[in-house]
């Protein structure tokens, strides 16, 4: 079936450092969304990409549909960046849904 | 002001009962969705609607029935509740089939 594989499953960062999260797709997706799920359980929209790269503050995301992957870069991590990050994509089999990855649990420590 | 309202925020039900989860969106979107998230798992798609018509249904059980009385409403009726139905249920909406926006969720516990 349509799969979205996220890595790493968990990540710990010291404040001020950065890292990259990755999503691999088992089939060609037409777009990708990235979300942060905070401690209250709310899903916060970070990016929607149909191609290329977008940047917003300390976050940057890239989507390469041909090579079936997307990345989310976090730089200068802050404590409030802690949470679970999900990527999700609409599969070609059904344009009206999102398939979610397993998530990356990010912990930012002082 | 919240753009997607889900009610109630928390819900406790007994096994075998019936509950309705409410969702209203004020983003002017024509597509609405339901997803479910069990403890520490990713969200799983349940239903999608466009202009009040069912577009996709990935829920095997007929105990889950979406109801759309208005274009910006998509409620979820769950009958004969089971403990395995315990989860957080998220409503979402989007303009056509593009970027989806999620409500705050309803956390359902079935005892």
PDB file of C-alpha atoms in Angstrom:
ATOM      1  CA  UNK A   1       0.000   0.000   0.000  1.00  0.00           C
ATOM      2  CA  UNK A   2       0.949   3.658   0.004  1.00  0.00           C
ATOM      3  CA  UNK A   3       3.554   4.195   2.652  1.00  0.00           C
ATOM      4  CA  UNK A   4       5.228   7.148   4.267  1.00  0.00           C
ATOM      5  CA  UNK A   5       8.377   6.320   6.198  1.00  0.00           C
ATOM      6  CA  UNK A   6       9.781   8.881   8.611  1.00  0.00           C
ATOM      7  CA  UNK A   7      13.190   9.010  10.209  1.00  0.00           C
ATOM      8  CA  UNK A   8      14.472   9.245  12.824  1.00  0.00           C
ATOM      9  CA  UNK A   9      11.686   8.072  15.124  1.00  0.00           C
ATOM     10  CA  UNK A  10      13.111  10.127  17.978  1.00  0.00           C
ATOM     11  CA  UNK A  11      15.589  12.957  18.234  1.00  0.00           C
ATOM     12  CA  UNK A  12      17.106  14.977  21.055  1.00  0.00           C
ATOM     13  CA  UNK A  13      18.656  18.382  20.353  1.00  0.00           C
ATOM     14  CA  UNK A  14      20.366  20.915  22.561  1.00  0.00           C
ATOM     15  CA  UNK A  15      19.036  24.440  22.302  1.00  0.00           C
ATOM     16  CA  UNK A  16      20.691  26.325  19.473  1.00  0.00           C
ATOM     17  CA  UNK A  17      21.575  23.283  17.428  1.00  0.00           C
ATOM     18  CA  UNK A  18      19.854  21.871  14.371  1.00  0.00           C
ATOM     19  CA  UNK A  19      19.035  18.715  12.488  1.00  0.00           C
ATOM     20  CA  UNK A  20      17.039  17.257   9.609  1.00  0.00           C
ATOM     21  CA  UNK A  21      13.996  15.032   9.566  1.00  0.00           C
ATOM     22  CA  UNK A  22      13.237  12.906   6.544  1.00  0.00           C
ATOM     23  CA  UNK A  23      10.240  11.307   4.875  1.00  0.00           C
ATOM     24  CA  UNK A  24      10.560   8.639   2.202  1.00  0.00           C
ATOM     25  CA  UNK A  25       7.611   7.681   0.045  1.00  0.00           C
ATOM     26  CA  UNK A  26       7.083   4.264  -1.514  1.00  0.00           C
ATOM     27  CA  UNK A  27       5.216   5.799  -4.442  1.00  0.00           C
ATOM     28  CA  UNK A  28       5.104   9.115  -6.252  1.00  0.00           C
ATOM     29  CA  UNK A  29       3.238  11.688  -4.203  1.00  0.00           C
ATOM     30  CA  UNK A  30       1.961  14.971  -5.651  1.00  0.00           C
ATOM     31  CA  UNK A  31       2.530  17.032  -2.526  1.00  0.00           C
ATOM     32  CA  UNK A  32       3.650  16.830   1.097  1.00  0.00           C
ATOM     33  CA  UNK A  33       2.526  18.492   4.301  1.00  0.00           C
ATOM     34  CA  UNK A  34       4.555  18.827   7.498  1.00  0.00           C
ATOM     35  CA  UNK A  35       2.898  19.248  10.897  1.00  0.00           C
ATOM     36  CA  UNK A  36       4.038  19.771  14.447  1.00  0.00           C
ATOM     37  CA  UNK A  37       1.908  18.112  17.110  1.00  0.00           C
ATOM     38  CA  UNK A  38       2.444  19.999  20.337  1.00  0.00           C
ATOM     39  CA  UNK A  39       2.070  18.873  23.938  1.00  0.00           C
ATOM     40  CA  UNK A  40      -1.662  19.732  23.888  1.00  0.00           C
ATOM     41  CA  UNK A  41      -2.150  17.453  20.904  1.00  0.00           C
ATOM     42  CA  UNK A  42      -2.869  20.214  18.404  1.00  0.00           C
ATOM     43  CA  UNK A  43      -1.637  19.814  14.834  1.00  0.00           C
ATOM     44  CA  UNK A  44       0.132  22.914  13.587  1.00  0.00           C
ATOM     45  CA  UNK A  45       0.633  23.352   9.854  1.00  0.00           C
ATOM     46  CA  UNK A  46       4.277  23.947   9.030  1.00  0.00           C
ATOM     47  CA  UNK A  47       4.562  23.516   5.267  1.00  0.00           C
ATOM     48  CA  UNK A  48       2.645  22.460   2.181  1.00  0.00           C
ATOM     49  CA  UNK A  49       4.845  21.748  -0.836  1.00  0.00           C
ATOM     50  CA  UNK A  50       4.042  20.488  -4.296  1.00  0.00           C
ATOM     51  CA  UNK A  51       7.716  20.842  -5.271  1.00  0.00           C
ATOM     52  CA  UNK A  52      10.924  22.650  -4.384  1.00  0.00           C
ATOM     53  CA  UNK A  53      11.873  24.322  -1.132  1.00  0.00           C
ATOM     54  CA  UNK A  54      10.116  26.604   1.349  1.00  0.00           C
ATOM     55  CA  UNK A  55      11.519  28.393   4.346  1.00  0.00           C
ATOM     56  CA  UNK A  56       9.806  29.892   7.363  1.00  0.00           C
ATOM     57  CA  UNK A  57      11.974  31.319  10.115  1.00  0.00           C
ATOM     58  CA  UNK A  58      14.155  28.566  11.520  1.00  0.00           C
ATOM     59  CA  UNK A  59      12.429  25.863   9.476  1.00  0.00           C
ATOM     60  CA  UNK A  60      13.083  24.828   5.905  1.00  0.00           C
ATOM     61  CA  UNK A  61      11.476  22.035   3.915  1.00  0.00           C
ATOM     62  CA  UNK A  62      12.272  20.430   0.584  1.00  0.00           C
ATOM     63  CA  UNK A  63      10.142  18.076  -1.515  1.00  0.00           C
ATOM     64  CA  UNK A  64      11.606  15.977  -4.310  1.00  0.00           C
ATOM     65  CA  UNK A  65       8.707  14.108  -5.926  1.00  0.00           C
ATOM     66  CA  UNK A  66      10.911  12.364  -8.528  1.00  0.00           C
ATOM     67  CA  UNK A  67      13.136  10.826  -5.877  1.00  0.00           C
ATOM     68  CA  UNK A  68      10.181  10.357  -3.488  1.00  0.00           C
ATOM     69  CA  UNK A  69      11.393  12.128  -0.379  1.00  0.00           C
ATOM     70  CA  UNK A  70      10.946  15.259   1.665  1.00  0.00           C
ATOM     71  CA  UNK A  71      13.056  16.814   4.392  1.00  0.00           C
ATOM     72  CA  UNK A  72      12.404  19.242   7.230  1.00  0.00           C
ATOM     73  CA  UNK A  73      15.400  21.150   8.546  1.00  0.00           C
ATOM     74  CA  UNK A  74      15.313  22.791  11.968  1.00  0.00           C
ATOM     75  CA  UNK A  75      18.057  25.246  12.903  1.00  0.00           C
ATOM     76  CA  UNK A  76      18.738  27.065  16.175  1.00  0.00           C
ATOM     77  CA  UNK A  77      16.314  24.769  17.988  1.00  0.00           C
ATOM     78  CA  UNK A  78      14.283  26.270  20.839  1.00  0.00           C
ATOM     79  CA  UNK A  79      12.505  24.561  23.734  1.00  0.00           C
ATOM     80  CA  UNK A  80       9.117  25.289  22.151  1.00  0.00           C
ATOM     81  CA  UNK A  81      10.113  23.231  19.109  1.00  0.00           C
ATOM     82  CA  UNK A  82       9.669  20.075  21.186  1.00  0.00           C
ATOM     83  CA  UNK A  83       6.839  17.843  19.993  1.00  0.00           C
ATOM     84  CA  UNK A  84       6.100  15.244  17.361  1.00  0.00           C
ATOM     85  CA  UNK A  85       6.646  16.100  13.722  1.00  0.00           C
ATOM     86  CA  UNK A  86       4.570  14.361  11.075  1.00  0.00           C
ATOM     87  CA  UNK A  87       4.847  14.392   7.333  1.00  0.00           C
ATOM     88  CA  UNK A  88       1.799  13.438   5.310  1.00  0.00           C
ATOM     89  CA  UNK A  89       1.046  13.111   1.621  1.00  0.00           C
ATOM     90  CA  UNK A  90      -1.949  12.478  -0.663  1.00  0.00           C
ATOM     91  CA  UNK A  91      -1.327   9.159  -2.446  1.00  0.00           C
ATOM     92  CA  UNK A  92      -2.099   8.695  -6.147  1.00  0.00           C
ATOM     93  CA  UNK A  93      -4.636   6.008  -5.215  1.00  0.00           C
ATOM     94  CA  UNK A  94      -6.871   8.541  -3.447  1.00  0.00           C
ATOM     95  CA  UNK A  95      -6.441  12.282  -3.870  1.00  0.00           C
ATOM     96  CA  UNK A  96      -8.872  13.052  -1.059  1.00  0.00           C
ATOM     97  CA  UNK A  97      -6.869  11.829   1.922  1.00  0.00           C
ATOM     98  CA  UNK A  98      -3.497  12.233   3.604  1.00  0.00           C
ATOM     99  CA  UNK A  99      -1.293   9.270   4.524  1.00  0.00           C
ATOM    100  CA  UNK A 100       0.759  10.082   7.612  1.00  0.00           C
ATOM    101  CA  UNK A 101       4.234   8.948   8.566  1.00  0.00           C
ATOM    102  CA  UNK A 102       4.926   7.473  12.004  1.00  0.00           C
ATOM    103  CA  UNK A 103       6.274  10.767  13.298  1.00  0.00           C
ATOM    104  CA  UNK A 104       9.533  12.025  14.762  1.00  0.00           C
ATOM    105  CA  UNK A 105       9.461  12.785  18.477  1.00  0.00           C
ATOM    106  CA  UNK A 106      11.702  15.808  19.009  1.00  0.00           C
ATOM    107  CA  UNK A 107      12.953  16.817  22.423  1.00  0.00           C
ATOM    108  CA  UNK A 108      14.857  20.089  22.739  1.00  0.00           C
ATOM    109  CA  UNK A 109      16.853  20.308  25.942  1.00  0.00           C
ATOM    110  CA  UNK A 110      18.721  23.225  27.540  1.00  0.00           C
TER     111      UNK A 110
ATOM    112  CA  UNK B   1     -10.968  32.944  16.886  1.00  0.00           C
ATOM    113  CA  UNK B   2     -10.713  29.238  16.130  1.00  0.00           C
ATOM    114  CA  UNK B   3     -11.428  28.457  12.511  1.00  0.00           C
ATOM    115  CA  UNK B   4     -12.260  24.787  13.011  1.00  0.00           C
ATOM    116  CA  UNK B   5     -14.409  23.988  16.014  1.00  0.00           C
ATOM    117  CA  UNK B   6     -14.726  20.491  17.415  1.00  0.00           C
ATOM    118  CA  UNK B   7     -17.097  19.657  20.234  1.00  0.00           C
ATOM    119  CA  UNK B   8     -16.785  18.277  22.803  1.00  0.00           C
ATOM    120  CA  UNK B   9     -13.082  18.464  23.615  1.00  0.00           C
ATOM    121  CA  UNK B  10     -13.299  15.409  25.874  1.00  0.00           C
ATOM    122  CA  UNK B  11     -15.896  12.650  25.825  1.00  0.00           C
ATOM    123  CA  UNK B  12     -16.335   9.603  28.036  1.00  0.00           C
ATOM    124  CA  UNK B  13     -18.775   6.905  26.945  1.00  0.00           C
ATOM    125  CA  UNK B  14     -19.785   3.452  28.063  1.00  0.00           C
ATOM    126  CA  UNK B  15     -19.444   0.395  25.855  1.00  0.00           C
ATOM    127  CA  UNK B  16     -22.466  -0.062  23.599  1.00  0.00           C
ATOM    128  CA  UNK B  17     -23.591   3.564  23.673  1.00  0.00           C
ATOM    129  CA  UNK B  18     -23.788   6.047  20.807  1.00  0.00           C
ATOM    130  CA  UNK B  19     -22.098   9.438  20.517  1.00  0.00           C
ATOM    131  CA  UNK B  20     -21.911  12.260  17.983  1.00  0.00           C
ATOM    132  CA  UNK B  21     -18.748  14.280  17.467  1.00  0.00           C
ATOM    133  CA  UNK B  22     -19.321  17.783  16.126  1.00  0.00           C
ATOM    134  CA  UNK B  23     -17.164  19.660  13.595  1.00  0.00           C
ATOM    135  CA  UNK B  24     -17.691  23.107  12.101  1.00  0.00           C
ATOM    136  CA  UNK B  25     -15.230  25.005   9.935  1.00  0.00           C
ATOM    137  CA  UNK B  26     -15.218  28.719   9.158  1.00  0.00           C
ATOM    138  CA  UNK B  27     -12.457  28.744   6.568  1.00  0.00           C
ATOM    139  CA  UNK B  28     -14.801  28.666   3.573  1.00  0.00           C
ATOM    140  CA  UNK B  29     -13.456  25.276   2.502  1.00  0.00           C
ATOM    141  CA  UNK B  30     -15.510  22.834   0.437  1.00  0.00           C
ATOM    142  CA  UNK B  31     -13.732  19.650   1.512  1.00  0.00           C
ATOM    143  CA  UNK B  32     -13.890  18.188   5.018  1.00  0.00           C
ATOM    144  CA  UNK B  33     -12.360  15.088   6.592  1.00  0.00           C
ATOM    145  CA  UNK B  34     -12.253  12.881   9.668  1.00  0.00           C
ATOM    146  CA  UNK B  35      -9.072  11.257  10.979  1.00  0.00           C
ATOM    147  CA  UNK B  36      -8.423   9.123  14.045  1.00  0.00           C
ATOM    148  CA  UNK B  37      -5.310   9.000  16.196  1.00  0.00           C
ATOM    149  CA  UNK B  38      -4.913   6.173  18.686  1.00  0.00           C
ATOM    150  CA  UNK B  39      -2.445   6.548  21.521  1.00  0.00           C
ATOM    151  CA  UNK B  40       1.036   7.470  20.242  1.00  0.00           C
ATOM    152  CA  UNK B  41       0.231   6.533  16.652  1.00  0.00           C
ATOM    153  CA  UNK B  42      -0.012   8.550  13.464  1.00  0.00           C
ATOM    154  CA  UNK B  43      -3.314   9.863  12.217  1.00  0.00           C
ATOM    155  CA  UNK B  44      -5.407   7.490  10.146  1.00  0.00           C
ATOM    156  CA  UNK B  45      -7.784   8.747   7.477  1.00  0.00           C
ATOM    157  CA  UNK B  46     -11.464   7.856   7.922  1.00  0.00           C
ATOM    158  CA  UNK B  47     -13.692   9.888   5.567  1.00  0.00           C
ATOM    159  CA  UNK B  48     -13.586  12.752   3.106  1.00  0.00           C
ATOM    160  CA  UNK B  49     -16.484  14.914   1.927  1.00  0.00           C
ATOM    161  CA  UNK B  50     -16.747  17.536  -0.785  1.00  0.00           C
ATOM    162  CA  UNK B  51     -19.779  19.805  -1.095  1.00  0.00           C
ATOM    163  CA  UNK B  52     -21.551  17.533   1.406  1.00  0.00           C
ATOM    164  CA  UNK B  53     -20.970  14.404  -0.681  1.00  0.00           C
ATOM    165  CA  UNK B  54     -18.921  11.416   0.484  1.00  0.00           C
ATOM    166  CA  UNK B  55     -15.748  11.123  -1.594  1.00  0.00           C
ATOM    167  CA  UNK B  56     -13.739   8.440   0.187  1.00  0.00           C
ATOM    168  CA  UNK B  57     -14.399   6.031   3.032  1.00  0.00           C
ATOM    169  CA  UNK B  58     -11.524   4.071   4.599  1.00  0.00           C
ATOM    170  CA  UNK B  59     -13.441   2.937   7.655  1.00  0.00           C
ATOM    171  CA  UNK B  60     -14.375  -0.729   7.560  1.00  0.00           C
ATOM    172  CA  UNK B  61     -17.078  -0.479  10.197  1.00  0.00           C
ATOM    173  CA  UNK B  62     -20.565   0.860   9.478  1.00  0.00           C
ATOM    174  CA  UNK B  63     -20.712   1.947  13.123  1.00  0.00           C
ATOM    175  CA  UNK B  64     -19.001   5.141  11.989  1.00  0.00           C
ATOM    176  CA  UNK B  65     -21.344   7.417  10.029  1.00  0.00           C
ATOM    177  CA  UNK B  66     -20.460  10.968   8.944  1.00  0.00           C
ATOM    178  CA  UNK B  67     -23.310  13.462   8.746  1.00  0.00           C
ATOM    179  CA  UNK B  68     -23.195  16.738   6.823  1.00  0.00           C
ATOM    180  CA  UNK B  69     -26.188  19.030   7.454  1.00  0.00           C
ATOM    181  CA  UNK B  70     -24.434  22.120   6.058  1.00  0.00           C
ATOM    182  CA  UNK B  71     -21.475  22.719   3.778  1.00  0.00           C
ATOM    183  CA  UNK B  72     -19.272  23.748   6.717  1.00  0.00           C
ATOM    184  CA  UNK B  73     -20.425  20.974   9.068  1.00  0.00           C
ATOM    185  CA  UNK B  74     -19.276  17.367   9.189  1.00  0.00           C
ATOM    186  CA  UNK B  75     -20.308  15.458  12.280  1.00  0.00           C
ATOM    187  CA  UNK B  76     -19.325  11.894  13.101  1.00  0.00           C
ATOM    188  CA  UNK B  77     -21.848   9.499  14.628  1.00  0.00           C
ATOM    189  CA  UNK B  78     -20.414   6.417  16.314  1.00  0.00           C
ATOM    190  CA  UNK B  79     -22.787   3.651  17.414  1.00  0.00           C
ATOM    191  CA  UNK B  80     -22.293   0.555  19.562  1.00  0.00           C
ATOM    192  CA  UNK B  81     -19.100   2.011  21.017  1.00  0.00           C
ATOM    193  CA  UNK B  82     -16.224  -0.317  21.907  1.00  0.00           C
ATOM    194  CA  UNK B  83     -13.142   0.288  24.083  1.00  0.00           C
ATOM    195  CA  UNK B  84     -11.011   0.017  20.900  1.00  0.00           C
ATOM    196  CA  UNK B  85     -12.778   3.141  19.606  1.00  0.00           C
ATOM    197  CA  UNK B  86     -10.940   5.152  22.259  1.00  0.00           C
ATOM    198  CA  UNK B  87      -8.825   7.689  20.374  1.00  0.00           C
ATOM    199  CA  UNK B  88      -8.580  11.338  19.473  1.00  0.00           C
ATOM    200  CA  UNK B  89     -10.757  12.164  16.487  1.00  0.00           C
ATOM    201  CA  UNK B  90      -9.614  15.055  14.311  1.00  0.00           C
ATOM    202  CA  UNK B  91     -11.699  16.956  11.832  1.00  0.00           C
ATOM    203  CA  UNK B  92      -9.933  18.742   8.967  1.00  0.00           C
ATOM    204  CA  UNK B  93     -10.836  20.889   5.995  1.00  0.00           C
ATOM    205  CA  UNK B  94      -9.207  22.110   2.789  1.00  0.00           C
ATOM    206  CA  UNK B  95      -9.921  24.201  -0.277  1.00  0.00           C
ATOM    207  CA  UNK B  96     -10.562  21.494  -2.884  1.00  0.00           C
ATOM    208  CA  UNK B  97      -7.905  18.789  -2.333  1.00  0.00           C
ATOM    209  CA  UNK B  98      -5.027  20.995  -1.299  1.00  0.00           C
ATOM    210  CA  UNK B  99      -3.537  21.924   2.068  1.00  0.00           C
ATOM    211  CA  UNK B 100      -5.516  20.449   4.957  1.00  0.00           C
ATOM    212  CA  UNK B 101      -6.092  22.265   8.242  1.00  0.00           C
ATOM    213  CA  UNK B 102      -6.938  20.372  11.404  1.00  0.00           C
ATOM    214  CA  UNK B 103      -9.222  21.094  14.327  1.00  0.00           C
ATOM    215  CA  UNK B 104      -8.149  20.631  17.960  1.00  0.00           C
ATOM    216  CA  UNK B 105      -9.622  17.128  18.194  1.00  0.00           C
ATOM    217  CA  UNK B 106     -12.120  15.311  20.389  1.00  0.00           C
ATOM    218  CA  UNK B 107     -10.582  12.841  22.823  1.00  0.00           C
ATOM    219  CA  UNK B 108     -12.948   9.895  23.210  1.00  0.00           C
ATOM    220  CA  UNK B 109     -12.614   7.340  25.986  1.00  0.00           C
ATOM    221  CA  UNK B 110     -14.852   4.277  25.947  1.00  0.00           C
ATOM    222  CA  UNK B 111     -15.151   2.421  29.248  1.00  0.00           C
TER     223      UNK B 111
END
